[in-house]
């Protein structure tokens, strides 16, 4: 407990999409302490332990990760250090102090071959260095700290950082036409909603037997990247912005070093049943983020 009466959470990845959302909207009753990567490097077990031992935290939230999926292929050691050894160090240090660990993970632990949304107990089968390193991080967290919640999410967008929604708005302003992949299906998820999901997990930390295990949390409904782009540009056009002509293409027309899962859908039933929070439709969440981005750009334009 701090002087403010709030309980303190140690957050890694505070400069990332999910981290910024948690800093903007901390779980009710908690304050978030977010050391920079220079201060807490997941690749450095000593700095991890130092931070975990620094205060009587109410919980640790691990939103830090190597997230550059394609670059991970050529930087496997760094990706594994952040995504597997880092979570292992966090889990070991937090378990020694009896602290709960909330660890963010990804649909990329699956190969995307299933024809229905993935459930928590479906076998993992990563097809990339990134996915394999994240799957190893999950195993370490589950093995080393019994007080864990692993929150798998997917297709994250937000007003910050590198994400598809921001890329579409940037490219849309520059180009007359845009081609977008239409044969991968997933659940776009706002980082703001992931912060709310972490809040719902934190609300249960004081339970005599707090829920633990793996949970899926992602935006409600499903779409393709083309569907998400279409929604972004609908909102942009409604706000009077110039928008490009969109065309739908196949993944094979847009080769990337890493094959993306064709099916990234996550079944969120277990999360909703356990934490009493249903994800809102991805369309609503996308509209909110697009609205914020357009408003911020207009404000900046007015200042210039
Ligand atoms: N983005 C997605 O579409 C997506 C989808 C599914 C799951 N996820 C998962 O969601 C979580 C959050 O993702 P995000 O999109 O918010 O990521 P992000 O915006 O790329 O941010 C990553 C964060 O991790 C930090 N970081 C990277 N390496 C680190 C290290 N060695 N030590 C400490 N911090 C380190 C970064 O710090 P710097 O800014 O200093 O580099 C940054 O704060 C991750 O676990 C990711 O795997 C993301």
XYZ file of C-alpha atoms and ligand atoms in Angstrom:
352
model
C 0.000 0.000 0.000
C 1.349 3.452 -0.881
C 0.817 6.824 0.791
C -2.048 7.364 -1.645
C -3.804 4.249 -0.303
C -3.311 2.549 -3.650
C -1.637 -0.828 -3.977
C 1.371 -0.849 -6.269
C 1.782 -3.014 -9.365
C 5.156 -3.521 -11.044
C 4.670 -3.229 -14.824
C 7.160 -4.242 -17.495
C 6.788 -2.935 -21.047
C 5.332 0.363 -19.847
C 6.327 2.119 -23.096
C 4.498 -0.433 -25.280
C 0.870 -0.467 -26.409
C -0.523 -2.510 -23.523
C 1.845 -0.830 -21.049
C 0.718 2.652 -22.053
C -2.917 1.642 -21.800
C -2.282 0.354 -18.260
C -0.481 3.550 -17.317
C -3.366 5.607 -18.692
C -6.006 3.479 -16.949
C -4.478 1.557 -14.017
C -6.579 -1.195 -12.449
C -8.992 0.495 -9.993
C -7.419 0.718 -6.523
C -3.895 0.221 -7.875
C -1.062 2.413 -9.035
C 1.324 1.276 -11.709
C 5.107 1.571 -11.414
C 6.698 1.129 -14.832
C 10.498 1.089 -14.965
C 11.989 1.644 -18.406
C 13.677 -1.150 -20.294
C 17.033 0.415 -19.370
C 16.087 0.007 -15.698
C 14.371 -3.390 -15.893
C 15.698 -5.467 -18.773
C 13.874 -8.786 -19.126
C 17.066 -10.198 -20.613
C 18.908 -9.460 -17.357
C 17.707 -11.735 -14.546
C 19.541 -9.650 -11.933
C 17.652 -6.465 -12.878
C 14.390 -8.434 -12.893
C 15.031 -9.772 -9.372
C 16.125 -6.352 -8.125
C 12.832 -4.787 -9.214
C 10.646 -7.631 -7.976
C 12.357 -7.417 -4.581
C 12.254 -3.609 -4.440
C 8.794 -3.221 -2.873
C 5.922 -5.285 -1.509
C 4.088 -5.251 -4.855
C 0.444 -6.314 -5.040
C 1.208 -7.974 -8.390
C 3.603 -8.036 -11.305
C 2.227 -7.414 -14.812
C 4.472 -8.496 -17.659
C 3.530 -6.523 -20.776
C 7.132 -6.371 -21.995
C 8.179 -8.560 -24.910
C 10.131 -8.749 -28.117
C 7.176 -8.226 -30.483
C 8.904 -7.739 -33.865
C 7.655 -11.008 -35.342
C 9.659 -11.052 -38.579
C 12.864 -9.643 -37.047
C 12.756 -12.358 -34.362
C 13.753 -14.939 -36.996
C 17.181 -13.322 -37.343
C 17.386 -12.283 -33.660
C 16.288 -15.474 -31.968
C 18.605 -15.056 -28.975
C 17.243 -11.601 -28.143
C 13.622 -12.713 -28.693
C 14.100 -15.734 -26.419
C 15.845 -13.614 -23.793
C 12.888 -11.198 -23.586
C 10.027 -13.629 -24.217
C 11.172 -16.819 -22.462
C 14.063 -16.190 -20.066
C 12.607 -12.832 -18.933
C 9.222 -14.296 -17.916
C 11.075 -17.196 -16.255
C 13.121 -14.735 -14.183
C 9.981 -12.753 -13.306
C 8.127 -15.925 -12.326
C 10.980 -17.220 -10.180
C 11.490 -13.904 -8.365
C 7.762 -13.273 -7.847
C 7.144 -16.832 -6.625
C 9.905 -16.449 -4.026
C 7.927 -13.532 -2.568
C 4.520 -15.163 -3.053
C 3.452 -12.478 -5.547
C 0.927 -13.006 -8.344
C 2.211 -12.639 -11.915
C -0.040 -11.549 -14.797
C 1.719 -12.416 -18.036
C 0.543 -11.257 -21.468
C 0.862 -13.774 -24.284
C -0.307 -14.302 -27.831
C -2.318 -16.304 -30.365
C 1.016 -16.909 -32.149
C 1.589 -19.858 -29.801
C -0.859 -21.630 -32.169
C -0.268 -22.574 -35.792
C -3.619 -21.197 -36.951
C -4.726 -24.453 -38.566
C -7.870 -25.008 -36.479
C -11.251 -24.150 -38.019
C -12.777 -22.684 -34.855
C -11.634 -20.107 -32.265
C -8.787 -21.439 -30.118
C -9.544 -22.480 -26.560
C -7.021 -22.332 -23.736
C -6.431 -26.078 -23.659
C -5.852 -26.486 -27.390
C -2.301 -27.715 -27.972
C 0.188 -25.007 -28.865
C 2.194 -25.362 -32.081
C 4.126 -22.189 -32.853
C 5.416 -21.723 -36.401
C 7.804 -18.819 -35.739
C 10.670 -17.894 -33.418
C 8.411 -15.266 -31.839
C 5.619 -17.786 -31.250
C 8.006 -20.413 -29.893
C 9.669 -17.934 -27.535
C 6.264 -16.792 -26.241
C 5.133 -20.408 -25.788
C 8.309 -21.081 -23.785
C 7.599 -17.980 -21.662
C 4.131 -19.340 -20.848
C 5.564 -22.709 -19.816
C 8.111 -21.031 -17.539
C 5.511 -18.789 -15.902
C 3.126 -21.689 -15.284
C 5.899 -23.940 -13.965
C 7.630 -21.447 -11.694
C 4.840 -19.393 -10.110
C 1.565 -21.068 -9.095
C -0.018 -17.599 -8.666
C -0.096 -16.815 -12.380
C -2.587 -15.571 -14.920
C -1.481 -15.943 -18.533
C -3.592 -13.685 -20.717
C -3.357 -14.551 -24.402
C -4.508 -11.832 -26.753
C -4.279 -11.042 -30.474
C -4.152 -8.358 -33.174
C -3.466 -5.528 -30.708
C -4.074 -1.924 -31.734
C -4.007 1.303 -29.759
C -3.376 5.038 -30.121
C 0.350 4.304 -29.656
C 3.316 2.495 -31.139
C 3.441 0.142 -34.086
C 0.071 -1.271 -34.974
C -2.093 -1.992 -37.993
C -4.657 0.761 -37.351
C -1.983 3.461 -37.153
C -0.231 2.047 -40.220
C -3.477 2.119 -42.212
C -4.179 5.749 -41.306
C -0.611 6.753 -42.238
C -0.602 4.853 -45.553
C -4.153 5.956 -46.333
C -3.095 9.593 -46.146
C -0.178 8.951 -48.525
C -1.617 6.590 -51.166
C -4.490 6.401 -53.632
C -4.788 2.591 -53.416
C -3.990 -0.011 -50.767
C -3.980 -3.824 -50.906
C -4.793 -5.645 -47.681
C -4.723 -9.347 -46.821
C -8.189 -10.888 -46.605
C -7.521 -14.565 -45.836
C -6.363 -14.357 -42.221
C -9.098 -14.184 -39.630
C -8.753 -12.865 -36.096
C -10.162 -10.776 -33.279
C -8.709 -7.252 -33.299
C -8.119 -6.160 -29.702
C -7.715 -2.671 -28.282
C -4.879 -2.291 -25.780
C -7.349 -0.167 -23.785
C -9.574 -3.236 -23.446
C -6.602 -5.407 -22.443
C -5.911 -2.889 -19.669
C -9.523 -3.315 -18.524
C -9.083 -7.097 -18.636
C -5.960 -6.826 -16.469
C -8.059 -4.651 -14.142
C -10.656 -7.425 -13.889
C -7.894 -9.903 -13.001
C -6.491 -7.518 -10.377
C -9.958 -7.087 -8.839
C -9.830 -10.784 -7.916
C -6.309 -10.812 -6.459
C -7.626 -10.636 -2.910
C -9.941 -13.642 -3.317
C -9.177 -16.524 -0.931
C -8.493 -18.615 -4.045
C -7.777 -16.189 -6.880
C -8.302 -17.578 -10.388
C -5.112 -18.768 -12.073
C -4.132 -20.407 -15.344
C -4.371 -19.500 -19.013
C -7.139 -17.230 -20.293
C -7.940 -15.854 -23.730
C -8.961 -12.221 -24.037
C -9.538 -10.579 -27.436
C -11.981 -8.235 -29.137
C -15.541 -9.474 -29.622
C -16.463 -10.838 -33.047
C -14.003 -11.561 -35.841
C -12.763 -10.145 -39.102
C -9.822 -10.129 -41.516
C -7.110 -7.483 -41.880
C -9.095 -6.249 -44.897
C -12.213 -6.003 -42.708
C -10.318 -4.023 -40.081
C -8.837 -1.695 -42.713
C -12.298 -1.144 -44.191
C -13.644 -0.124 -40.786
C -10.718 2.243 -40.172
C -11.279 4.010 -43.491
C -15.062 4.164 -43.000
C -14.445 6.169 -39.832
C -11.711 8.229 -41.464
C -13.991 9.101 -44.412
C -16.784 10.022 -41.999
C -14.342 12.458 -40.344
C -13.638 14.049 -43.722
C -10.217 12.478 -44.334
C -8.980 11.385 -47.739
C -9.102 7.577 -47.935
C -7.561 5.154 -50.451
C -9.320 2.608 -52.657
C -8.920 -0.754 -50.889
C -8.397 -4.091 -52.563
C -8.432 -7.506 -50.909
C -5.453 -9.801 -51.537
C -4.325 -13.247 -50.403
C -1.466 -13.816 -47.926
C 0.446 -15.420 -50.788
C 0.410 -12.021 -52.528
C 2.019 -10.400 -49.476
C 4.973 -12.623 -48.555
C 6.547 -12.026 -45.127
C 9.507 -13.816 -43.497
C 7.086 -15.431 -41.033
C 3.866 -17.119 -42.107
C 0.987 -15.615 -40.111
C -1.602 -17.992 -38.627
C -4.619 -18.202 -40.972
C -6.852 -18.458 -37.911
C -5.986 -16.201 -34.976
C -9.416 -16.296 -33.353
C -9.443 -16.793 -29.579
C -12.406 -18.179 -27.649
C -12.846 -15.851 -24.664
C -15.577 -17.824 -22.860
C -13.342 -18.872 -19.953
C -12.182 -15.304 -19.301
C -15.726 -13.911 -19.355
C -17.073 -16.664 -17.120
C -14.243 -16.284 -14.620
C -13.791 -12.521 -14.484
C -17.299 -11.397 -15.408
C -16.113 -9.179 -18.244
C -17.142 -9.730 -21.845
C -14.996 -8.153 -24.551
C -16.815 -5.416 -26.453
C -17.173 -5.782 -30.238
C -13.903 -5.075 -32.049
C -15.752 -2.543 -34.235
C -16.602 -0.385 -31.210
C -13.033 -0.563 -29.899
C -11.588 0.250 -33.336
C -13.917 3.240 -33.709
C -12.718 4.566 -30.350
C -9.028 4.298 -31.246
C -9.505 5.713 -34.761
C -11.484 8.591 -33.220
C -8.680 9.306 -30.760
C -6.031 9.197 -33.486
C -7.970 11.540 -35.762
C -8.661 13.961 -32.890
C -4.967 13.943 -31.890
C -3.862 14.588 -35.487
C -6.354 17.453 -35.814
C -5.153 18.967 -32.524
C -1.571 18.737 -33.714
C -2.575 20.318 -37.030
C -4.256 23.196 -35.193
C -1.128 23.798 -33.104
C 1.207 23.782 -36.151
N 1.076 -6.371 -30.744
C 0.269 -7.405 -30.962
O -0.441 -7.480 -31.990
C 0.169 -8.517 -29.954
C -0.675 -9.602 -30.232
C -0.794 -10.623 -29.286
C -0.096 -10.548 -28.098
N 0.734 -9.493 -27.859
C 1.484 -9.503 -26.598
O 1.048 -8.393 -25.827
C 2.130 -7.923 -25.015
C 2.297 -6.436 -25.215
O 2.503 -6.172 -26.607
P 2.549 -4.693 -27.175
O 1.891 -4.713 -28.504
O 2.096 -3.737 -26.120
O 4.121 -4.552 -27.407
P 4.969 -3.299 -27.893
O 4.100 -2.119 -28.133
O 5.870 -3.787 -28.967
O 5.855 -2.979 -26.596
C 6.784 -3.909 -26.124
C 7.291 -3.421 -24.801
O 8.242 -4.367 -24.308
C 9.406 -3.670 -23.947
N 10.556 -4.544 -24.060
C 11.051 -5.150 -25.173
N 12.141 -5.877 -24.863
C 12.337 -5.720 -23.522
C 13.304 -6.198 -22.603
N 14.313 -6.980 -22.983
N 13.201 -5.835 -21.306
C 12.191 -5.013 -20.897
N 11.255 -4.535 -21.703
C 11.326 -4.883 -23.009
C 9.468 -2.490 -24.903
O 10.347 -1.503 -24.397
P 11.038 -0.426 -25.398
O 9.922 0.470 -25.854
O 12.041 0.263 -24.546
O 11.632 -1.250 -26.505
C 8.006 -2.061 -24.885
O 7.722 -1.318 -23.728
C 3.346 -8.764 -25.416
O 3.468 -9.812 -24.499
C 2.979 -9.330 -26.771
O 3.632 -10.556 -27.006
C 0.870 -8.458 -28.755
